[in-house]
Short mmCIF file of C-alpha atoms and ligand atoms in Angstrom, two decimals:
data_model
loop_
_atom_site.label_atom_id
_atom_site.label_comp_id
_atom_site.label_asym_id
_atom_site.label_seq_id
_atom_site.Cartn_x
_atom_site.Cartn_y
_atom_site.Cartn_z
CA UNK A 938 0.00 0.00 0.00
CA UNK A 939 2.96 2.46 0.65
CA UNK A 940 4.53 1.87 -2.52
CA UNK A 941 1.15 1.98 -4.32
CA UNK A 942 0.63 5.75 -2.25
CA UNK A 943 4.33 6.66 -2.89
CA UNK A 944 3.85 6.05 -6.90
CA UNK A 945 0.53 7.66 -7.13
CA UNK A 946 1.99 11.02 -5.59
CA UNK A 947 4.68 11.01 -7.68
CA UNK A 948 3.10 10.26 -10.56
CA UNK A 949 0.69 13.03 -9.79
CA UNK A 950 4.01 15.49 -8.89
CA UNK A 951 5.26 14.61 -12.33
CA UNK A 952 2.40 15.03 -14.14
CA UNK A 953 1.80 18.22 -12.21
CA UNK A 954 5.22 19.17 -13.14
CA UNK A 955 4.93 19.11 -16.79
CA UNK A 956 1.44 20.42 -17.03
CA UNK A 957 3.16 23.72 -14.46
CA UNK A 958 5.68 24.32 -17.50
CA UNK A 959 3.99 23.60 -20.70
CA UNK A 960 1.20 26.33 -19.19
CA UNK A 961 4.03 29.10 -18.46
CA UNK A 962 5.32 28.07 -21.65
CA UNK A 963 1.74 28.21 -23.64
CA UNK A 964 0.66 31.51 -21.87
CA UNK A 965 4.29 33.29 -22.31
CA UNK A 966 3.80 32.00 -25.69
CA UNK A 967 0.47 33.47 -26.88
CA UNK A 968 1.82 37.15 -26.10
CA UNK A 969 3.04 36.79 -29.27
CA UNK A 970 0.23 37.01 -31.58
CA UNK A 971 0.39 34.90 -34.99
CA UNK A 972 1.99 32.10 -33.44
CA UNK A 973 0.67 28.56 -33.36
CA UNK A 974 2.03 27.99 -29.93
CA UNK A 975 1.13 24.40 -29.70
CA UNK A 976 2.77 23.70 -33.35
CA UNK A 977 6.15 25.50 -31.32
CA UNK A 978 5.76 23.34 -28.42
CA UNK A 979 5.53 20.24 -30.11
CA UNK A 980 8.73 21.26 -31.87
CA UNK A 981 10.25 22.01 -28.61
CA UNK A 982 9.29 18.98 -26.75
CA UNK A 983 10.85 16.71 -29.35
CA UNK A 984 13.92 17.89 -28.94
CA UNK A 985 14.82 16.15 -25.27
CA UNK A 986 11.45 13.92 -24.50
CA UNK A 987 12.32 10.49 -24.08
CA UNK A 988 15.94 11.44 -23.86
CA UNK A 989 18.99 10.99 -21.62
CA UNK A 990 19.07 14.25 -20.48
CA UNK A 991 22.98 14.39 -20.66
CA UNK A 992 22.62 13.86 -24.34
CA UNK A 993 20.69 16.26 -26.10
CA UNK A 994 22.75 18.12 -29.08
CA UNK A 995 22.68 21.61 -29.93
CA UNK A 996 20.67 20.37 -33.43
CA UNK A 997 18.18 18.79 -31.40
CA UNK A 998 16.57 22.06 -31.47
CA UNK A 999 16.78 22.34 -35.05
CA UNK A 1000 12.93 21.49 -35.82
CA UNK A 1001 12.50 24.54 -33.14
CA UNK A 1002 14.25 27.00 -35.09
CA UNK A 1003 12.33 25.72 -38.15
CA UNK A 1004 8.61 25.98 -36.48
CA UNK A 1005 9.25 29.57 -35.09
CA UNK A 1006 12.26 31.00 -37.14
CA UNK A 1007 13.77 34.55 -35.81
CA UNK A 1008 13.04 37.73 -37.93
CA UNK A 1009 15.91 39.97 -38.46
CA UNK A 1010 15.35 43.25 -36.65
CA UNK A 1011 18.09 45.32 -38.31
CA UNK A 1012 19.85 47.94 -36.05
CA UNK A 1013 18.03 47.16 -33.20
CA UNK A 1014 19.74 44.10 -32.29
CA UNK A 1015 21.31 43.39 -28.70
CA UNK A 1016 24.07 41.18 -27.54
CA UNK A 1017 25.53 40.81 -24.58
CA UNK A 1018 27.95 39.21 -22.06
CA UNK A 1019 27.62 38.92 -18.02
CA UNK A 1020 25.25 42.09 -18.36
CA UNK A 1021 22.25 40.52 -18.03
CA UNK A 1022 20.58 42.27 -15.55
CA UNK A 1023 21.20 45.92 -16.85
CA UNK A 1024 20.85 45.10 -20.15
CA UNK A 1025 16.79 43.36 -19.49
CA UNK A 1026 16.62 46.51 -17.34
CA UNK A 1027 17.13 48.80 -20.15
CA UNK A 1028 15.08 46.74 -22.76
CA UNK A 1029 12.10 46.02 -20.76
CA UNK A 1030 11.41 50.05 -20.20
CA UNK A 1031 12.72 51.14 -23.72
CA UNK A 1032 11.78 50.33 -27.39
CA UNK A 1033 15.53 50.91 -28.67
CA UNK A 1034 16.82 47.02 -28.49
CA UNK A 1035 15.85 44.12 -28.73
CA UNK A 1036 17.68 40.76 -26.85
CA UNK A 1037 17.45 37.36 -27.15
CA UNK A 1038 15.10 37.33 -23.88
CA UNK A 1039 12.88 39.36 -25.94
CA UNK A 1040 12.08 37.41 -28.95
CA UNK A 1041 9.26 34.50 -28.87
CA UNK A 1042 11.62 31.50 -27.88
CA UNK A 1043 13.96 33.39 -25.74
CA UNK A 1044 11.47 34.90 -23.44
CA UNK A 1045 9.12 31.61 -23.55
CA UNK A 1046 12.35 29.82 -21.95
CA UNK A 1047 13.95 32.48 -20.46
CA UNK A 1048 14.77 31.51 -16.52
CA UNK A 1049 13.10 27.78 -16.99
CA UNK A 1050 14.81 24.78 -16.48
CA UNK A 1051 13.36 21.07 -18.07
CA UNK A 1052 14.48 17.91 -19.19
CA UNK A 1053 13.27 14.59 -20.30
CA UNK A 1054 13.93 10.42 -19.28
CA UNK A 1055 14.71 7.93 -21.08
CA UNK A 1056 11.71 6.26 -21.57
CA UNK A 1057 8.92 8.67 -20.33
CA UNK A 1058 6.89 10.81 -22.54
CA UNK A 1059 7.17 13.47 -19.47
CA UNK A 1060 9.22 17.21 -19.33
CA UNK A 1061 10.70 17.31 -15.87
CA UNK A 1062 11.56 20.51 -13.97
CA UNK A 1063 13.54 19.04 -11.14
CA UNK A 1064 16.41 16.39 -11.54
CA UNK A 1065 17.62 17.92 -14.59
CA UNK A 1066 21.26 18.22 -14.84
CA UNK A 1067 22.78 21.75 -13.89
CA UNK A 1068 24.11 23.95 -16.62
CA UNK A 1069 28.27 22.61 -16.37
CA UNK A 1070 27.10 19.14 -15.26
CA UNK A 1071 27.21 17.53 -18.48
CA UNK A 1072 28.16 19.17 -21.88
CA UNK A 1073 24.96 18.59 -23.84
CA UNK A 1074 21.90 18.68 -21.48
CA UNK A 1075 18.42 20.63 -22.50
CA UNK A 1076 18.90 23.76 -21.11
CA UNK A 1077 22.12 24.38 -22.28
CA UNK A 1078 22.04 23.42 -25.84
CA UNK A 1079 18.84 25.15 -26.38
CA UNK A 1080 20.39 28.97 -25.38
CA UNK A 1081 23.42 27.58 -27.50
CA UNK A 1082 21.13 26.40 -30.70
CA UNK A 1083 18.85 29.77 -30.25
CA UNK A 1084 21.71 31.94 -29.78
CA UNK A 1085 23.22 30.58 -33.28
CA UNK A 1086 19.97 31.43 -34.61
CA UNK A 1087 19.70 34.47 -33.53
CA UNK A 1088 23.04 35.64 -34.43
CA UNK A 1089 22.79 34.31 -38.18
CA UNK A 1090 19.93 36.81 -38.53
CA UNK A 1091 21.72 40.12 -37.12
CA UNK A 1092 21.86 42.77 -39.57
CA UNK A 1093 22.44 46.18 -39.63
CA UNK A 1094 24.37 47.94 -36.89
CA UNK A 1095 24.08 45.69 -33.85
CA UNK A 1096 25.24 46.50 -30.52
CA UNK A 1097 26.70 44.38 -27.92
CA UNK A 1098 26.55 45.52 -24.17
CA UNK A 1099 29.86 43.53 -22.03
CA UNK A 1100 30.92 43.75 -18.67
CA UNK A 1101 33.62 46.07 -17.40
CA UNK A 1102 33.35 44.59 -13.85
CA UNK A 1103 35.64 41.32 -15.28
CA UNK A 1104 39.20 41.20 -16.09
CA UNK A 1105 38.53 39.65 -19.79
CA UNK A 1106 35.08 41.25 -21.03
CA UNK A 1107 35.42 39.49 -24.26
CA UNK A 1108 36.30 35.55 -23.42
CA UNK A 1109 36.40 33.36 -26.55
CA UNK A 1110 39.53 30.71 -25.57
CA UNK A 1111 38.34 29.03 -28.26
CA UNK A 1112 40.37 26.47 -29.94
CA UNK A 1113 40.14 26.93 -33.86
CA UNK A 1114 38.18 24.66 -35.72
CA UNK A 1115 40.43 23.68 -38.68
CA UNK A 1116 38.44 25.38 -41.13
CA UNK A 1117 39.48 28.68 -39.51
CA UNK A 1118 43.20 28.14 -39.47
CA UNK A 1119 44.63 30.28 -41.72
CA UNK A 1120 41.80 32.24 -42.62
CA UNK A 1121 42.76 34.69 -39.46
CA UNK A 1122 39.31 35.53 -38.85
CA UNK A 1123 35.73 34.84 -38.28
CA UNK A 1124 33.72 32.15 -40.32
CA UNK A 1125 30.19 32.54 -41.35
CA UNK A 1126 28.45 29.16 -40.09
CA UNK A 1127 25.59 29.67 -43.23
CA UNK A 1128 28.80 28.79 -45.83
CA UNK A 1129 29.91 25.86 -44.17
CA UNK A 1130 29.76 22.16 -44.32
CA UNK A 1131 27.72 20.29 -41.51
CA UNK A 1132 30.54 18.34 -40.72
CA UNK A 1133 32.22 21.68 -39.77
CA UNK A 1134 29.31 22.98 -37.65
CA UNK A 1135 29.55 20.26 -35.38
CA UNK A 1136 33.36 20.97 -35.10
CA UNK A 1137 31.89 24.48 -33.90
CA UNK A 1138 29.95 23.11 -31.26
CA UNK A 1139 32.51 20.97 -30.09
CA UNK A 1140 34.99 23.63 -29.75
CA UNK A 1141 32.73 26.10 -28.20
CA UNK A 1142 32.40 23.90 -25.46
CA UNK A 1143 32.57 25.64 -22.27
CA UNK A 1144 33.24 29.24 -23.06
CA UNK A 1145 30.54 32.07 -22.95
CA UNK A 1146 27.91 31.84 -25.63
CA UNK A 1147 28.58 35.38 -27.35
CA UNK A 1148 32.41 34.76 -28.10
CA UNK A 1149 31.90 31.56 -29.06
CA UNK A 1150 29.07 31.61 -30.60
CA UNK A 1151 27.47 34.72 -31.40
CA UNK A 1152 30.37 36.58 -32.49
CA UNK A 1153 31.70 33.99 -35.15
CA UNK A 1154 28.60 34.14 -37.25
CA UNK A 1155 28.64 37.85 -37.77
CA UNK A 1156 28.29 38.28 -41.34
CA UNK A 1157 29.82 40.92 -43.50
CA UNK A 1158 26.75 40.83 -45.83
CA UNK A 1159 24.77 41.24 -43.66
CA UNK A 1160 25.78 43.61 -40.46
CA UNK A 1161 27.48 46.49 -40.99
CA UNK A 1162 28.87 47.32 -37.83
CA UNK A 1163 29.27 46.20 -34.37
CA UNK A 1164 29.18 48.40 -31.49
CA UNK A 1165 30.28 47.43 -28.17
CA UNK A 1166 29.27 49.10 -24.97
CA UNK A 1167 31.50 48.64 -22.32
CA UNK A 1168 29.26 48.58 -19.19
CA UNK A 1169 31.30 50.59 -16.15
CA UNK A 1170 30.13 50.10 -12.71
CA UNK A 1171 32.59 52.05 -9.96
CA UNK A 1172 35.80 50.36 -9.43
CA UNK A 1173 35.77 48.91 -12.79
CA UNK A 1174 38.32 46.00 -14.06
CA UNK A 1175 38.12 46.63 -17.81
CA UNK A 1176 37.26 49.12 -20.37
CA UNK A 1177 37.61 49.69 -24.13
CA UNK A 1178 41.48 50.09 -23.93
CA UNK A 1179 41.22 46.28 -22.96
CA UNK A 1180 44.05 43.72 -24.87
CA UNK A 1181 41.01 41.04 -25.23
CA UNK A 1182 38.94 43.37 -27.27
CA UNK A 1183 41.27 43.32 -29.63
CA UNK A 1184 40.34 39.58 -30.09
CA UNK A 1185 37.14 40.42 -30.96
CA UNK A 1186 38.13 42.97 -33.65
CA UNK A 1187 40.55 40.08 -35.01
CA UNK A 1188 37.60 37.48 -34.66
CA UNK A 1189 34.79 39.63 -36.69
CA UNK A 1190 34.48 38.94 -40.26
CA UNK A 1191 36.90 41.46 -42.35
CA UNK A 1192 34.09 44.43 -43.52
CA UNK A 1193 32.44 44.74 -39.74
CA UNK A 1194 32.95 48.53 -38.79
CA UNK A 1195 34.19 47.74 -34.73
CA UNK A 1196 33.07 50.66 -32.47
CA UNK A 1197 33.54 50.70 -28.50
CA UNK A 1198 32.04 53.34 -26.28
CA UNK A 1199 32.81 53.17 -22.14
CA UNK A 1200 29.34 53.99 -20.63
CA UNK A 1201 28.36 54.30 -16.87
CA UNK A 1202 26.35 52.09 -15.68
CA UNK A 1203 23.98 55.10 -14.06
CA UNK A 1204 24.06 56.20 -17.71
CA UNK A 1205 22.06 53.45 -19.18
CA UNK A 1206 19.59 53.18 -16.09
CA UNK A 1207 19.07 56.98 -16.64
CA UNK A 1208 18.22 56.27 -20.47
CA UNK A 1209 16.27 53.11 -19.45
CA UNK A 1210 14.02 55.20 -16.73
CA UNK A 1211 14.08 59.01 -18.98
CA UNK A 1212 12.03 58.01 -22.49
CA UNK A 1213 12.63 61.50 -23.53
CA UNK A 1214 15.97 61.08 -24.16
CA UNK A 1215 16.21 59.71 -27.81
CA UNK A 1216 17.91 55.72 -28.03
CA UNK A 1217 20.58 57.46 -29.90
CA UNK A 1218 21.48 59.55 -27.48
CA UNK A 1219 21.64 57.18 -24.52
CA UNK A 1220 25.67 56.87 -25.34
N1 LIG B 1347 22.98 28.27 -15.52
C1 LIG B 1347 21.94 28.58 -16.32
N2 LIG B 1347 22.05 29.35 -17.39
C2 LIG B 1347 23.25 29.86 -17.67
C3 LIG B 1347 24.39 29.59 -16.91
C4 LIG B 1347 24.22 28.76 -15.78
N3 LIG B 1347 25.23 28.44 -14.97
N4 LIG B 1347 25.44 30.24 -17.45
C5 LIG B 1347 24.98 30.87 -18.52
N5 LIG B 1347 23.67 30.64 -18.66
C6 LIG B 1347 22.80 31.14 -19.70
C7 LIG B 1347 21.76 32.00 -19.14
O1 LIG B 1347 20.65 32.02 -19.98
C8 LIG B 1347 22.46 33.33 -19.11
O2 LIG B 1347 21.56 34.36 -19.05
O3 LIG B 1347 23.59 31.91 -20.56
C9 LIG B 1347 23.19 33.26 -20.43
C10 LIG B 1347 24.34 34.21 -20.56
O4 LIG B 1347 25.43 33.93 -19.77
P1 LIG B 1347 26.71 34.94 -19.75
O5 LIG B 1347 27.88 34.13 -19.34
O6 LIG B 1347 26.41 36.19 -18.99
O7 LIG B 1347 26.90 35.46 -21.24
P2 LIG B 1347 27.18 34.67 -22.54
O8 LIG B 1347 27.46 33.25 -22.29
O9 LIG B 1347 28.17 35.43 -23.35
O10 LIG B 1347 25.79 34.71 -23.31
C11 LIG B 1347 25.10 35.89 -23.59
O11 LIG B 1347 24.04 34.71 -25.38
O12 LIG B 1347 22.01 34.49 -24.35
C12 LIG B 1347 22.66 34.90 -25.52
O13 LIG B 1347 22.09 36.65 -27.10
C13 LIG B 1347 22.44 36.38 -25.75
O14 LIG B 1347 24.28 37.85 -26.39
C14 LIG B 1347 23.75 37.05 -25.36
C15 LIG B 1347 24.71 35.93 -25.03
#
């Protein structure tokens, strides 16, 4: 009787589990209007159900990209690195940029964690491996498989906000793949082979998703310049004159105007919380 009570409530936890997430997923979902949200969760879902959760790949979430595919929004575009919080901050108030977090998948996912068994038709929200625990578990390769998306449709100028509050604002230690080597720059993931794109995955293993990801599939034909805002907090590590930002002028394809601007912190909460003060005057 015990184990007959013990199974029932966890069946009915599990259950209650999924039915928690695909909800916050279906209702953050329909804010979007002209979306078939259930089409996009069923493309979702497949990606880790019925997996080990340790071994879902980045193109897992290929069918994902394909049911809800990101629109270029040329010159408004928004990267960023370790500035999370002030960058949302300045995006939620202001119509100027627009993040990851704020398109369709990225703010459907953004701050969830799930995962699937081997053998169960179920999405899990506790027991799922943590973000470094193993290399290719849900959560991680879908902000690494969105991300790619998302950066193979920036166009325009696009700005990227990094942190001057860290020794190395821009991070990539990234071992070349071998279709770099010699090249001396950035590759454009759209022209190459999809033996090649794995190599990319493989070798962006641990590092942060913009420099190893993001950054590399600038394209020439289609952005025409990136603009980095170095975020300054007091007592700041870093700035503009930082050696690793030279990295990222060496890693973006050859035709990328490279612009850097230090900005105070204060500054871009002032611009966030002051919409009289035009987005291209904020810095
Ligand atoms: N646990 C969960 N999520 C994590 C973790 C972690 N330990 N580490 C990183 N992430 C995810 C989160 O979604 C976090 O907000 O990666 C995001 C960014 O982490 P950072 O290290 O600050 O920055 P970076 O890896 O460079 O990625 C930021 O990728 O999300 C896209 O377009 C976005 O330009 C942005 C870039």
């Amino acid at each position: 009787i015990v184990i007959v009570i013990i199974a029932v409530v966890l069946g009915l936890t599990l259950r209650q589990n999924k039915s928690e997430f695909k909800s916050t997923f279906l209702s953050r979902c329909e804010k979007f209007n002209q979306t078939d949200c259930q089409k996009v969760w069923d493309a979702f879902e497949q990606a880790y159900v019925n997996k080990d959760p340790c071994k879902v790949a980045v193109e897992a979430y290929d069918p994902l990209i394909v049911a809800a595919p990101f629109k270029p929004q040329c010159n408004r575009m928004m990267f960023w690195s370790k500035t999370k919080d002030v960058v949302h901050g300045f995006t939620e108030k202001r119509d100027c940029f627009v993040t990851l977090e704020d398109t369709l998948l990225g703010s459907v996912l953004d701050g969830l964690t799930w995962c699937g068994k081997e053998g169960s038709k179920g999405t899990f929200t506790t027991g799922c491996p943590g973000w470094s625990e193993c290399e290719n578990n849900p959560v991680r390769s879908f902000w690494r498989r969105i991300s790619a998306a998302f950066a193979d449709v920036a166009c325009g100028d696009v700005t990227a906000m990094l942190s001057g509050s860290i020794d190395t604002p821009f991070n990539p230690t990234r071992k070349k793949a071998p279709a770099e080597s010699g090249s001396g720059r950035g590759i454009c993931c759209n022209r190459l082979e999809d033996s090649t794109k794995d190599m990319l995955w493989k070798t962006a293993r641990d590092n942060n998703i913009f420099a190893s990801i993001e950054v590399v599939r600038f394209q020439a034909s289609r952005i025409k310049s990136l603009n980095v805002v170095m975020v300054l907090q007091q007592n700041a590590k870093s700035n503009c004159t930082d050696p690793s930002l030279k990295n990222l002028r060496q890693t973006l394809d050859t035709g990328i105007t490279y612009s850097c601007k230090d900005v105070p912190e204060s500054r871009i909460q002032e611009c966030g919380a002051k919409p009289e003060i035009a987005c291209g005057a904020c810095w």
